[in-house]
mmCIF file of C-alpha atoms in Angstrom:
data_model
loop_
_atom_site.group_PDB
_atom_site.id
_atom_site.type_symbol
_atom_site.label_atom_id
_atom_site.label_comp_id
_atom_site.label_asym_id
_atom_site.label_seq_id
_atom_site.Cartn_x
_atom_site.Cartn_y
_atom_site.Cartn_z
ATOM 1 C CA MET A 284 -2.047 -125.372 -28.390
ATOM 2 C CA ILE A 285 1.215 -127.282 -28.727
ATOM 3 C CA THR A 286 4.041 -125.880 -26.518
ATOM 4 C CA LEU A 287 7.643 -126.646 -27.420
ATOM 5 C CA TYR A 288 10.532 -125.999 -25.038
ATOM 6 C CA SER A 289 13.469 -125.334 -27.289
ATOM 7 C CA GLY A 290 17.042 -124.001 -27.044
ATOM 8 C CA PRO A 291 18.763 -121.441 -29.380
ATOM 9 C CA LEU A 292 21.554 -123.913 -30.238
ATOM 10 C CA SER A 293 19.818 -127.164 -29.517
ATOM 11 C CA LEU A 294 20.159 -129.421 -32.585
ATOM 12 C CA PHE A 295 17.325 -131.725 -31.497
ATOM 13 C CA SER A 296 14.981 -128.903 -30.556
ATOM 14 C CA ARG A 297 15.424 -127.298 -33.917
ATOM 15 C CA LYS A 298 14.745 -130.653 -35.585
ATOM 16 C CA VAL A 299 11.330 -130.659 -33.887
ATOM 17 C CA GLU A 300 10.761 -127.031 -34.888
ATOM 18 C CA ILE A 301 11.242 -127.873 -38.567
ATOM 19 C CA ALA A 302 8.922 -130.838 -38.237
ATOM 20 C CA LEU A 303 6.185 -128.693 -36.742
ATOM 21 C CA ARG A 304 6.531 -126.030 -39.387
ATOM 22 C CA GLU A 305 6.677 -128.498 -42.292
ATOM 23 C CA LYS A 306 3.438 -130.051 -40.994
ATOM 24 C CA GLY A 307 1.871 -126.554 -40.654
ATOM 25 C CA LEU A 308 1.198 -127.030 -36.944
ATOM 26 C CA PRO A 309 0.914 -123.784 -34.829
ATOM 27 C CA PHE A 310 2.885 -123.925 -31.610
ATOM 28 C CA GLU A 311 4.033 -121.776 -28.794
ATOM 29 C CA ARG A 312 7.850 -121.817 -28.407
ATOM 30 C CA VAL A 313 9.448 -121.330 -24.973
ATOM 31 C CA MET A 314 13.133 -120.574 -25.646
ATOM 32 C CA VAL A 315 15.147 -121.867 -22.702
ATOM 33 C CA PRO A 316 18.129 -119.633 -21.765
ATOM 34 C CA PHE A 317 21.613 -120.891 -22.748
ATOM 35 C CA ASN A 318 25.125 -119.595 -22.864
ATOM 36 C CA GLN A 319 28.419 -121.140 -23.839
ATOM 37 C CA THR A 320 30.001 -120.942 -20.349
ATOM 38 C CA THR A 321 27.363 -122.583 -18.150
ATOM 39 C CA GLY A 322 25.153 -124.136 -20.788
ATOM 40 C CA TYR A 323 21.566 -124.435 -19.555
ATOM 41 C CA ALA A 324 22.486 -124.079 -15.876
ATOM 42 C CA PRO A 325 20.501 -123.257 -13.905
ATOM 43 C CA LYS A 326 18.056 -125.433 -15.724
ATOM 44 C CA HIS A 327 14.658 -124.099 -16.654
ATOM 45 C CA PRO A 328 12.234 -125.174 -13.839
ATOM 46 C CA GLU A 329 9.460 -126.192 -16.247
ATOM 47 C CA VAL A 330 11.819 -128.391 -18.250
ATOM 48 C CA LEU A 331 13.094 -129.982 -15.043
ATOM 49 C CA ALA A 332 9.443 -130.651 -13.931
ATOM 50 C CA LEU A 333 8.388 -132.083 -17.352
ATOM 51 C CA ASN A 334 11.454 -134.110 -18.394
ATOM 52 C CA PRO A 335 13.366 -136.331 -15.956
ATOM 53 C CA LYS A 336 16.505 -135.835 -18.157
ATOM 54 C CA GLY A 337 16.142 -132.149 -17.695
ATOM 55 C CA GLN A 338 16.820 -131.471 -21.354
ATOM 56 C CA VAL A 339 15.128 -129.776 -24.366
ATOM 57 C CA PRO A 340 13.221 -130.436 -26.525
ATOM 58 C CA VAL A 341 10.083 -131.053 -24.474
ATOM 59 C CA LEU A 342 6.712 -130.932 -26.171
ATOM 60 C CA ASN A 343 3.397 -130.473 -24.428
ATOM 61 C CA ASP A 344 0.261 -131.181 -26.499
ATOM 62 C CA ALA A 345 -2.853 -130.555 -24.405
ATOM 63 C CA GLY A 346 -1.244 -132.136 -21.393
ATOM 64 C CA LEU A 347 0.550 -134.974 -23.218
ATOM 65 C CA VAL A 348 4.222 -134.352 -22.336
ATOM 66 C CA LEU A 349 6.895 -135.848 -24.597
ATOM 67 C CA TYR A 350 10.673 -135.632 -24.822
ATOM 68 C CA ASP A 351 13.317 -137.046 -27.201
ATOM 69 C CA SER A 352 13.130 -135.550 -30.667
ATOM 70 C CA THR A 353 12.373 -138.841 -32.425
ATOM 71 C CA VAL A 354 9.568 -139.727 -30.113
ATOM 72 C CA ILE A 355 8.082 -136.245 -30.549
ATOM 73 C CA VAL A 356 8.289 -136.281 -34.387
ATOM 74 C CA GLU A 357 6.812 -139.798 -34.566
ATOM 75 C CA TYR A 358 3.963 -138.663 -32.293
ATOM 76 C CA LEU A 359 3.271 -135.584 -34.402
ATOM 77 C CA ASP A 360 3.135 -137.698 -37.522
ATOM 78 C CA GLU A 361 0.644 -140.159 -35.989
ATOM 79 C CA ALA A 362 -1.541 -137.468 -34.224
ATOM 80 C CA TYR A 363 -1.440 -135.048 -37.170
ATOM 81 C CA PRO A 364 -1.095 -137.247 -40.265
ATOM 82 C CA GLU A 365 -1.592 -134.475 -42.805
ATOM 83 C CA ILE A 366 1.669 -133.720 -44.566
ATOM 84 C CA PRO A 367 3.303 -136.996 -43.395
ATOM 85 C CA LEU A 368 7.031 -137.121 -42.422
ATOM 86 C CA TYR A 369 7.369 -140.896 -42.532
ATOM 87 C CA PRO A 370 6.634 -142.949 -45.676
ATOM 88 C CA GLN A 371 3.698 -145.333 -45.685
ATOM 89 C CA ALA A 372 5.506 -148.338 -47.240
ATOM 90 C CA PRO A 373 7.087 -150.426 -44.499
ATOM 91 C CA ALA A 374 10.462 -150.768 -46.197
ATOM 92 C CA GLU A 375 10.676 -147.019 -46.978
ATOM 93 C CA ARG A 376 9.506 -146.199 -43.472
ATOM 94 C CA ALA A 377 12.255 -148.373 -42.031
ATOM 95 C CA ARG A 378 14.906 -146.733 -44.237
ATOM 96 C CA CYS A 379 13.730 -143.305 -43.151
ATOM 97 C CA ARG A 380 14.006 -144.331 -39.499
ATOM 98 C CA LEU A 381 17.520 -145.798 -40.017
ATOM 99 C CA ASN A 382 18.731 -142.642 -41.726
ATOM 100 C CA GLU A 383 17.203 -140.579 -38.903
ATOM 101 C CA LEU A 384 18.990 -142.816 -36.353
ATOM 102 C CA PHE A 385 22.221 -142.354 -38.375
ATOM 103 C CA ALA A 386 21.861 -138.581 -38.026
ATOM 104 C CA ASP A 387 20.946 -138.591 -34.390
ATOM 105 C CA GLU A 388 23.455 -141.030 -33.087
ATOM 106 C CA ILE A 389 26.279 -141.834 -35.591
ATOM 107 C CA LEU A 390 26.659 -138.370 -37.180
ATOM 108 C CA LEU A 391 26.270 -136.759 -33.748
ATOM 109 C CA GLN A 392 29.221 -138.696 -32.409
ATOM 110 C CA ALA A 393 31.500 -137.225 -35.059
ATOM 111 C CA LEU A 394 30.120 -133.760 -34.256
ATOM 112 C CA LYS A 395 30.833 -133.767 -30.532
ATOM 113 C CA PRO A 396 34.638 -133.326 -30.776
ATOM 114 C CA LEU A 397 34.030 -130.120 -32.857
ATOM 115 C CA MET A 398 31.706 -128.493 -30.346
ATOM 116 C CA HIS A 399 34.382 -126.865 -28.290
ATOM 117 C CA ARG A 400 35.089 -124.532 -31.194
ATOM 118 C CA THR A 401 32.022 -122.346 -30.373
ATOM 119 C CA GLY A 402 32.737 -122.209 -26.672
ATOM 120 C CA PRO A 403 35.252 -120.293 -24.560
ATOM 121 C CA ILE A 404 38.826 -120.834 -25.629
ATOM 122 C CA ALA A 405 40.717 -123.046 -23.182
ATOM 123 C CA ALA A 406 43.504 -121.241 -21.315
ATOM 124 C CA ASP A 407 45.778 -124.285 -21.278
ATOM 125 C CA PRO A 408 47.562 -124.564 -24.729
ATOM 126 C CA ILE A 409 48.071 -128.263 -24.319
ATOM 127 C CA ARG A 410 44.341 -128.792 -23.764
ATOM 128 C CA ARG A 411 43.567 -126.566 -26.782
ATOM 129 C CA ALA A 412 45.926 -128.586 -28.951
ATOM 130 C CA ALA A 413 44.492 -131.891 -27.719
ATOM 131 C CA ARG A 414 40.925 -130.725 -28.408
ATOM 132 C CA GLU A 415 41.788 -129.617 -31.917
ATOM 133 C CA ALA A 416 43.624 -132.846 -32.649
ATOM 134 C CA ASP A 417 40.460 -134.798 -31.687
ATOM 135 C CA ALA A 418 38.426 -132.381 -33.880
ATOM 136 C CA LEU A 419 40.634 -133.110 -36.891
ATOM 137 C CA ILE A 420 40.115 -136.866 -36.478
ATOM 138 C CA ALA A 421 36.401 -136.239 -36.215
ATOM 139 C CA GLU A 422 36.534 -134.217 -39.380
ATOM 140 C CA GLU A 423 37.862 -137.292 -41.196
ATOM 141 C CA ALA A 424 34.952 -139.281 -39.861
ATOM 142 C CA LEU A 425 32.472 -136.595 -41.001
ATOM 143 C CA ALA A 426 34.011 -136.590 -44.506
ATOM 144 C CA GLY A 427 33.445 -140.381 -44.628
ATOM 145 C CA HIS A 428 29.851 -139.866 -43.566
ATOM 146 C CA HIS A 429 29.366 -137.301 -46.309
ATOM 147 C CA ALA A 430 30.580 -139.944 -48.863
ATOM 148 C CA ARG A 431 28.188 -142.555 -47.478
ATOM 149 C CA LEU A 432 25.279 -140.112 -47.527
ATOM 150 C CA GLU A 433 26.090 -139.215 -51.150
ATOM 151 C CA GLU A 434 25.801 -142.938 -52.035
ATOM 152 C CA ARG A 435 22.539 -143.357 -50.127
ATOM 153 C CA LEU A 436 20.914 -140.270 -51.728
ATOM 154 C CA ALA A 437 21.763 -141.803 -55.138
ATOM 155 C CA GLY A 438 20.615 -138.787 -57.159
ATOM 156 C CA ARG A 439 17.159 -138.650 -55.482
ATOM 157 C CA GLU A 440 15.590 -135.397 -54.251
ATOM 158 C CA PHE A 441 15.138 -136.623 -50.684
ATOM 159 C CA PHE A 442 16.263 -139.564 -48.552
ATOM 160 C CA GLY A 443 12.831 -141.044 -48.951
ATOM 161 C CA PRO A 444 10.112 -140.944 -51.572
ATOM 162 C CA MET A 445 9.268 -137.518 -50.226
ATOM 163 C CA LEU A 446 10.617 -135.163 -47.562
ATOM 164 C CA CYS A 447 10.724 -137.260 -44.473
ATOM 165 C CA ALA A 448 12.010 -137.116 -40.862
ATOM 166 C CA ALA A 449 15.462 -138.430 -41.980
ATOM 167 C CA ASP A 450 15.880 -135.370 -44.206
ATOM 168 C CA ILE A 451 15.192 -133.122 -41.229
ATOM 169 C CA ALA A 452 17.589 -134.976 -38.912
ATOM 170 C CA LEU A 453 20.359 -135.228 -41.498
ATOM 171 C CA PHE A 454 20.030 -131.584 -42.404
ATOM 172 C CA MET A 455 20.432 -130.578 -38.757
ATOM 173 C CA GLY A 456 23.498 -132.789 -38.308
ATOM 174 C CA LEU A 457 25.143 -131.455 -41.530
ATOM 175 C CA LEU A 458 24.210 -127.923 -40.645
ATOM 176 C CA PHE A 459 25.956 -128.225 -37.315
ATOM 177 C CA GLY A 460 28.955 -129.820 -39.002
ATOM 178 C CA ARG A 461 29.319 -126.729 -41.179
ATOM 179 C CA ARG A 462 28.729 -124.210 -38.401
ATOM 180 C CA LEU A 463 31.476 -126.029 -36.375
ATOM 181 C CA GLY A 464 33.989 -125.718 -39.203
ATOM 182 C CA GLY A 465 33.687 -129.263 -40.359
ATOM 183 C CA PRO A 466 34.357 -130.499 -43.961
ATOM 184 C CA SER A 467 32.449 -129.014 -46.877
ATOM 185 C CA PHE A 468 30.383 -131.048 -49.320
ATOM 186 C CA ALA A 469 33.044 -130.708 -51.998
ATOM 187 C CA GLY A 470 33.025 -133.727 -54.278
ATOM 188 C CA HIS A 471 29.511 -134.667 -53.289
ATOM 189 C CA PRO A 472 27.206 -132.861 -55.704
ATOM 190 C CA GLY A 473 24.108 -134.789 -54.792
ATOM 191 C CA LEU A 474 24.501 -134.084 -51.097
ATOM 192 C CA SER A 475 25.398 -130.426 -51.709
ATOM 193 C CA GLY A 476 22.375 -129.939 -53.961
ATOM 194 C CA TRP A 477 20.086 -131.628 -51.488
ATOM 195 C CA PHE A 478 21.366 -129.460 -48.620
ATOM 196 C CA SER A 479 20.940 -126.237 -50.685
ATOM 197 C CA ARG A 480 17.333 -127.214 -51.692
ATOM 198 C CA LEU A 481 16.347 -127.850 -48.082
ATOM 199 C CA ARG A 482 17.900 -124.687 -46.948
ATOM 200 C CA GLU A 483 15.603 -122.773 -49.317
ATOM 201 C CA ARG A 484 12.498 -124.296 -47.712
ATOM 202 C CA PRO A 485 10.919 -121.768 -45.276
ATOM 203 C CA ALA A 486 11.046 -124.039 -42.201
ATOM 204 C CA PHE A 487 14.693 -124.986 -42.775
ATOM 205 C CA ALA A 488 15.687 -121.445 -43.691
ATOM 206 C CA LEU A 489 14.178 -119.957 -40.544
ATOM 207 C CA VAL A 490 16.009 -122.450 -38.295
ATOM 208 C CA ALA A 491 19.321 -121.873 -40.106
ATOM 209 C CA ALA A 492 18.902 -118.119 -39.832
ATOM 210 C CA GLU A 493 18.011 -118.281 -36.094
ATOM 211 C CA ILE A 494 20.962 -120.509 -35.385
ATOM 212 C CA ALA A 495 23.323 -118.155 -37.193
ATOM 213 C CA GLU A 496 21.859 -115.224 -35.176
ATOM 214 C CA ALA A 497 22.286 -117.126 -31.898
ATOM 215 C CA ASP A 498 25.898 -117.972 -32.809
ATOM 216 C CA ARG A 499 26.511 -114.221 -33.326
ATOM 217 C CA ARG A 500 25.230 -113.552 -29.788
ATOM 218 C CA LEU A 501 26.523 -116.624 -27.946
ATOM 219 C CA SER A 502 29.428 -118.287 -29.764
ATOM 220 C CA VAL A 503 33.050 -117.848 -30.500
ATOM 221 C CA PRO A 504 33.414 -117.230 -34.251
ATOM 222 C CA VAL A 505 34.525 -120.330 -36.128
ATOM 223 C CA ILE A 506 36.730 -120.279 -39.152
ATOM 224 C CA MET A 507 34.797 -121.710 -42.086
ATOM 225 C CA ARG A 508 36.489 -123.704 -44.798
#
């Protein structure tokens, strides 16, 4: 049995959950407690014991313990090759990995200044204004990323020859951008259609629904545009 330590609002844990479900792999999920005030503190003792970074996701497959979402997804694809999440052709595989990296590192950097919006409202009005000013700058960066992704998609159904790890990672980044009040996909019909198609797939739909439910319990409501 595969065990996954996840978090209700953990972007990277949910990325792994989608990968497991798209591959049809049964797993036991341990949902680590989280709140917007203290985060994951005190940290889950099993996560601390298994991951020196003390973070989710952590995957345990029959005693093999892995952390970092990309390492986990690559392992799953090699250990359980049926329903692959990385293309076979070297060039396509490399492009998939680059787009996954874009989601996990570049897109994430533009998301971070928006993350305060779901947490407790700062008492200091100057601090609130400064945070929101940074968020507006980040929204411009996100809008630029949307335009670049529209170009990369180039009318295709997925960001690879089939659904691949890049699609999962990019979906999660863009889903978080929307839940944090970031820019819409207006003017990018290819990207908007791609996002809608993925959101209809059961694995993606379940994650999106669970995140929305977790936000209702844990987060400050965000004004959506």
